[in-house]
Short mmCIF file of C-alpha atoms in Angstrom, two decimals:
data_model
loop_
_atom_site.label_atom_id
_atom_site.label_comp_id
_atom_site.label_asym_id
_atom_site.label_seq_id
_atom_site.Cartn_x
_atom_site.Cartn_y
_atom_site.Cartn_z
CA MET A 1 0.00 0.00 0.00
CA SER A 2 1.51 3.32 -1.09
CA LEU A 3 0.42 6.96 -0.85
CA GLU A 4 3.12 8.23 -3.20
CA TRP A 5 0.66 8.84 -6.07
CA PHE A 6 -1.79 10.50 -3.69
CA ASP A 7 0.89 12.87 -2.37
CA ARG A 8 2.10 13.73 -5.88
CA VAL A 9 -1.40 14.63 -7.03
CA CYS A 10 -2.04 16.67 -3.88
CA SER A 11 1.07 18.74 -4.51
CA GLU A 12 0.00 19.56 -8.08
CA MET A 13 -3.78 19.91 -7.87
CA GLN A 14 -4.28 23.39 -6.42
CA ASP A 15 -1.78 25.21 -8.64
CA SER A 16 -2.94 23.34 -11.73
CA LEU A 17 -6.62 24.14 -11.14
CA GLU A 18 -5.88 27.81 -10.49
CA SER A 19 -3.91 28.06 -13.72
CA ILE A 20 -6.61 26.53 -15.96
CA CYS A 21 -9.65 28.28 -14.45
CA GLU A 22 -9.87 31.90 -13.33
CA ASP A 23 -13.23 31.31 -11.59
CA TYR A 24 -11.79 28.43 -9.55
CA ASP A 25 -8.79 30.59 -8.67
CA GLU A 26 -11.17 33.12 -7.10
CA LEU A 27 -13.64 30.75 -5.39
CA GLY A 28 -12.34 27.18 -5.17
CA HIS A 29 -10.55 25.60 -2.21
CA MET A 30 -9.12 22.16 -1.47
CA ARG A 31 -8.99 20.18 1.79
CA ILE A 32 -6.83 17.06 2.24
CA ASP A 33 -7.83 14.13 4.46
CA ARG A 34 -4.82 11.81 4.47
CA ALA A 35 -5.76 9.92 7.63
CA ALA A 36 -8.84 8.14 6.28
CA LYS A 37 -8.72 4.49 5.20
CA HIS A 38 -9.28 5.82 1.70
CA PRO A 39 -7.59 9.27 1.75
CA LYS A 40 -9.56 11.97 -0.02
CA LEU A 41 -9.45 15.46 -1.49
CA GLU A 42 -12.49 17.60 -0.81
CA PHE A 43 -13.14 20.65 -2.96
CA PHE A 44 -15.41 23.45 -1.79
CA VAL A 45 -16.51 27.04 -2.31
CA GLU A 46 -16.04 29.33 0.67
CA TYR A 47 -18.42 32.18 1.40
CA GLU A 48 -18.03 35.13 3.73
CA GLY A 49 -18.11 34.23 7.40
CA ASP A 50 -16.16 30.98 6.78
CA GLU A 51 -19.25 29.28 5.34
CA ARG A 52 -18.45 26.67 2.71
CA GLU A 53 -20.14 24.14 0.45
CA ASP A 54 -18.49 21.05 -1.03
CA PHE A 55 -18.82 20.44 -4.75
CA CYS A 56 -16.49 17.48 -5.35
CA THR A 57 -14.77 14.68 -3.42
CA LEU A 58 -11.92 12.59 -4.83
CA PHE A 59 -11.13 9.32 -3.07
CA PHE A 60 -7.85 7.39 -3.29
CA ASP A 61 -7.68 3.61 -3.10
CA PRO A 62 -4.21 2.95 -1.60
CA HIS A 63 -4.23 -0.75 -2.48
CA ASN A 64 -4.88 -0.21 -6.19
CA GLU A 65 -3.15 3.20 -6.12
CA GLU A 66 -5.93 4.93 -8.05
CA PHE A 67 -8.22 7.91 -7.65
CA TYR A 68 -11.96 7.60 -8.03
CA MET A 69 -15.19 9.54 -7.65
CA GLU A 70 -18.39 8.00 -6.31
CA GLU A 71 -21.50 8.52 -8.41
CA PHE A 72 -25.07 7.47 -7.62
CA ASP A 73 -27.13 5.88 -10.39
CA PHE A 74 -30.74 6.90 -9.65
CA THR A 75 -32.07 4.43 -12.23
CA ALA A 76 -30.31 1.39 -10.79
CA GLY A 77 -30.23 2.71 -7.23
CA ASP A 78 -26.54 1.85 -6.89
CA THR A 79 -23.34 3.74 -6.19
CA TYR A 80 -20.48 3.17 -8.61
CA ARG A 81 -16.90 4.33 -8.96
CA GLN A 82 -15.57 6.50 -11.76
CA ILE A 83 -11.86 5.66 -11.97
CA LEU A 84 -9.52 8.56 -12.81
CA PRO A 85 -6.24 7.05 -14.03
CA ASP A 86 -4.10 10.15 -14.64
CA ILE A 87 -3.67 13.76 -13.53
CA GLU A 88 -5.36 15.16 -16.65
CA GLU A 89 -8.57 13.23 -16.05
CA ILE A 90 -8.47 14.14 -12.35
CA LEU A 91 -8.17 17.85 -13.19
CA ASP A 92 -10.95 17.62 -15.79
CA ALA A 93 -13.30 15.89 -13.34
CA VAL A 94 -12.81 18.50 -10.61
CA HIS A 95 -13.03 21.37 -13.11
CA GLU A 96 -16.29 20.00 -14.56
CA SER A 97 -17.75 19.44 -11.08
CA PHE A 98 -16.92 23.04 -10.14
CA HIS A 99 -18.72 24.51 -13.14
CA ASN A 100 -21.69 22.16 -12.73
CA PHE A 101 -21.97 23.31 -9.13
CA MET A 102 -21.76 27.00 -10.07
CA ASP A 103 -24.29 26.56 -12.88
CA THR A 104 -26.84 25.00 -10.51
CA GLU A 105 -26.65 27.87 -8.04
CA VAL A 106 -30.03 29.27 -9.05
CA GLU A 107 -30.52 31.74 -6.25
CA GLU A 108 -27.89 34.00 -4.72
CA VAL A 109 -28.58 34.45 -1.02
CA ASP A 110 -27.63 37.63 0.80
CA GLU A 111 -25.48 36.09 3.52
CA ASP A 112 -25.84 39.01 5.91
CA GLU A 113 -29.62 38.71 5.71
CA PHE A 114 -29.43 34.93 6.18
CA PHE A 115 -27.44 35.14 9.37
CA GLU A 116 -29.62 37.96 10.73
CA ASP A 117 -32.59 35.62 10.31
CA HIS A 118 -30.90 32.57 11.89
CA ILE A 119 -28.42 33.81 14.48
CA ASP A 120 -28.97 36.27 17.28
CA GLU A 121 -25.46 37.21 18.41
CA SER A 122 -26.83 38.67 21.64
CA GLU A 123 -27.85 35.15 22.71
CA GLU A 124 -24.34 33.68 22.52
CA THR A 125 -23.30 31.95 25.73
CA TYR A 126 -19.78 31.24 26.91
CA ASP A 127 -18.20 28.35 28.78
CA GLU A 128 -15.81 28.59 31.73
CA ASP A 129 -12.87 29.03 29.36
CA GLY A 130 -14.49 32.03 27.72
CA GLU A 131 -15.31 30.17 24.48
CA VAL A 132 -18.69 30.40 22.79
CA ASP A 133 -20.90 27.40 23.57
CA GLU A 134 -22.11 26.71 20.06
CA ALA A 135 -21.64 24.24 17.22
CA TYR A 136 -22.13 24.38 13.48
CA VAL A 137 -24.58 21.78 12.18
CA ASP A 138 -24.96 20.92 8.50
CA GLY A 139 -28.11 22.59 7.24
CA GLY A 140 -27.68 22.29 3.48
CA ALA A 141 -26.11 25.21 1.61
CA TYR A 142 -25.33 26.89 4.92
CA ASP A 143 -24.49 25.67 8.40
CA VAL A 144 -26.75 26.43 11.33
CA VAL A 145 -25.41 27.49 14.72
CA VAL A 146 -26.86 25.71 17.76
CA ASP A 147 -26.21 26.29 21.47
CA VAL A 148 -24.41 23.39 23.15
CA GLU A 149 -23.56 22.56 26.74
CA TRP A 150 -20.34 20.55 26.44
CA THR A 151 -20.21 17.90 29.17
CA THR A 152 -16.75 16.52 28.37
CA PRO A 153 -13.43 18.00 27.24
CA GLU A 154 -11.84 16.89 23.98
CA VAL A 155 -10.91 13.21 24.26
CA LEU A 156 -8.07 11.88 22.11
CA ALA A 157 -9.46 8.89 20.23
CA TYR A 158 -6.57 8.19 17.88
CA SER A 159 -3.11 9.54 17.04
CA TYR A 160 -0.27 8.48 14.75
CA LEU A 161 3.23 9.79 15.40
CA ASP A 162 3.13 13.59 15.12
CA GLU A 163 1.13 13.52 11.90
CA VAL A 164 -2.52 12.82 12.71
CA GLU A 165 -4.88 12.95 15.66
CA VAL A 166 -8.62 12.48 16.06
CA THR A 167 -10.52 13.86 19.06
CA TYR A 168 -14.12 13.73 20.25
CA LYS A 169 -16.17 15.61 22.81
CA PHE A 170 -19.77 15.13 23.94
CA GLY A 171 -22.40 17.76 24.57
CA VAL A 172 -26.13 18.35 24.88
CA LEU A 173 -28.16 20.72 22.68
CA LYS A 174 -29.70 23.29 25.00
CA GLU A 175 -32.85 23.69 22.92
CA THR A 176 -33.80 20.04 22.35
CA GLY A 177 -31.80 18.01 24.90
CA ASP A 178 -30.36 15.82 22.11
CA GLY A 179 -26.79 14.57 22.32
CA ILE A 180 -24.03 15.80 20.04
CA LEU A 181 -20.64 14.26 19.24
CA HIS A 182 -18.06 16.74 17.94
CA ARG A 183 -15.22 15.13 15.96
CA VAL A 184 -12.01 16.91 14.95
CA ASN A 185 -9.53 15.30 12.55
CA ARG A 186 -6.19 17.16 12.65
CA ILE A 187 -3.34 16.67 10.19
CA PHE A 188 -0.03 18.29 11.10
CA THR A 189 1.95 19.43 8.05
CA GLU A 190 5.72 19.60 7.64
CA ASP A 191 5.68 23.42 7.82
CA ASP A 192 4.16 23.28 11.34
CA GLY A 193 0.68 24.00 9.98
CA THR A 194 -2.52 22.21 10.92
CA ILE A 195 -5.37 21.05 8.69
CA GLU A 196 -8.61 20.48 10.60
CA ASP A 197 -11.79 18.72 9.52
CA GLU A 198 -14.67 19.13 12.01
CA THR A 199 -17.95 17.21 12.00
CA ASN A 200 -20.94 17.00 14.34
CA PHE A 201 -23.28 14.05 14.87
CA ILE A 202 -26.60 14.73 16.64
CA PHE A 203 -28.84 12.01 18.07
CA SER A 204 -31.69 11.64 20.55
CA LYS A 205 -31.55 9.78 23.86
CA GLU A 206 -33.85 7.15 22.37
CA GLU A 207 -31.36 6.49 19.55
CA ALA A 208 -28.29 6.22 21.77
CA GLY A 209 -28.83 2.60 22.83
CA ALA A 210 -29.28 1.39 19.24
CA ILE A 211 -26.15 3.28 18.12
CA ILE A 212 -24.06 1.72 20.90
CA GLU A 213 -25.36 -1.77 20.08
CA LEU A 214 -24.60 -1.33 16.37
CA ILE A 215 -21.03 -0.28 17.10
CA GLU A 216 -20.38 -3.01 19.69
CA GLY A 217 -21.95 -5.67 17.45
CA ASN A 218 -19.77 -4.78 14.46
CA MET A 219 -16.37 -4.07 16.01
CA ASP A 220 -15.06 -7.46 14.84
CA VAL A 221 -15.78 -6.71 11.15
CA MET A 222 -14.02 -3.33 11.19
CA GLU A 223 -10.42 -2.91 10.10
CA GLY A 224 -7.88 -0.81 11.96
CA PHE A 225 -5.78 1.88 10.32
CA ASP A 226 -2.63 0.42 8.79
CA PRO A 227 -0.04 3.18 8.28
CA SER A 228 2.36 0.92 6.35
#
């Protein structure tokens, strides 16, 4: 298993896309997730206020050393892989996905008006460390801010050398009483930078037991991360 091809493509993608497309140069961004079982490149458009929306995800199969995109066939009801064998096809696929995404943006939303309607800054609450008790939850084109009472600190779930770490913390939504798991995947780069990918998973108390049983009942069929 080798990530050499993945690393080579990562080093060329951003500059190559910016050089072939002026629109992408202005709006497009790339995020690298090297720690996943199948490492991936996520491409997104970033709006004001750090809001972003993904338009393309490239996966890398380290065993076959090939990039692929997942597509859903609505007729057959199946997901299939589109294999991208070389850098030219990879660039074309991302470039096409970017323009398809931009072309389907039918309505331009005034972001200031959106956040005035959904977020009352005067209602922000702070924890004992002076940080805002809130979390961003996926709400479609934009994220929604919800108030959270965090009941645990960040717990280190996984780390590999000084390259990757994954942490979790648990909280309760103040409005609904549902639970929330906040996951942070951090990748430490050679230039002492940090790439972070944050996700939130919300579930009710009634769901918690079933989730725990599903995880415990399937631990033996899961594979651990093999860095070799």
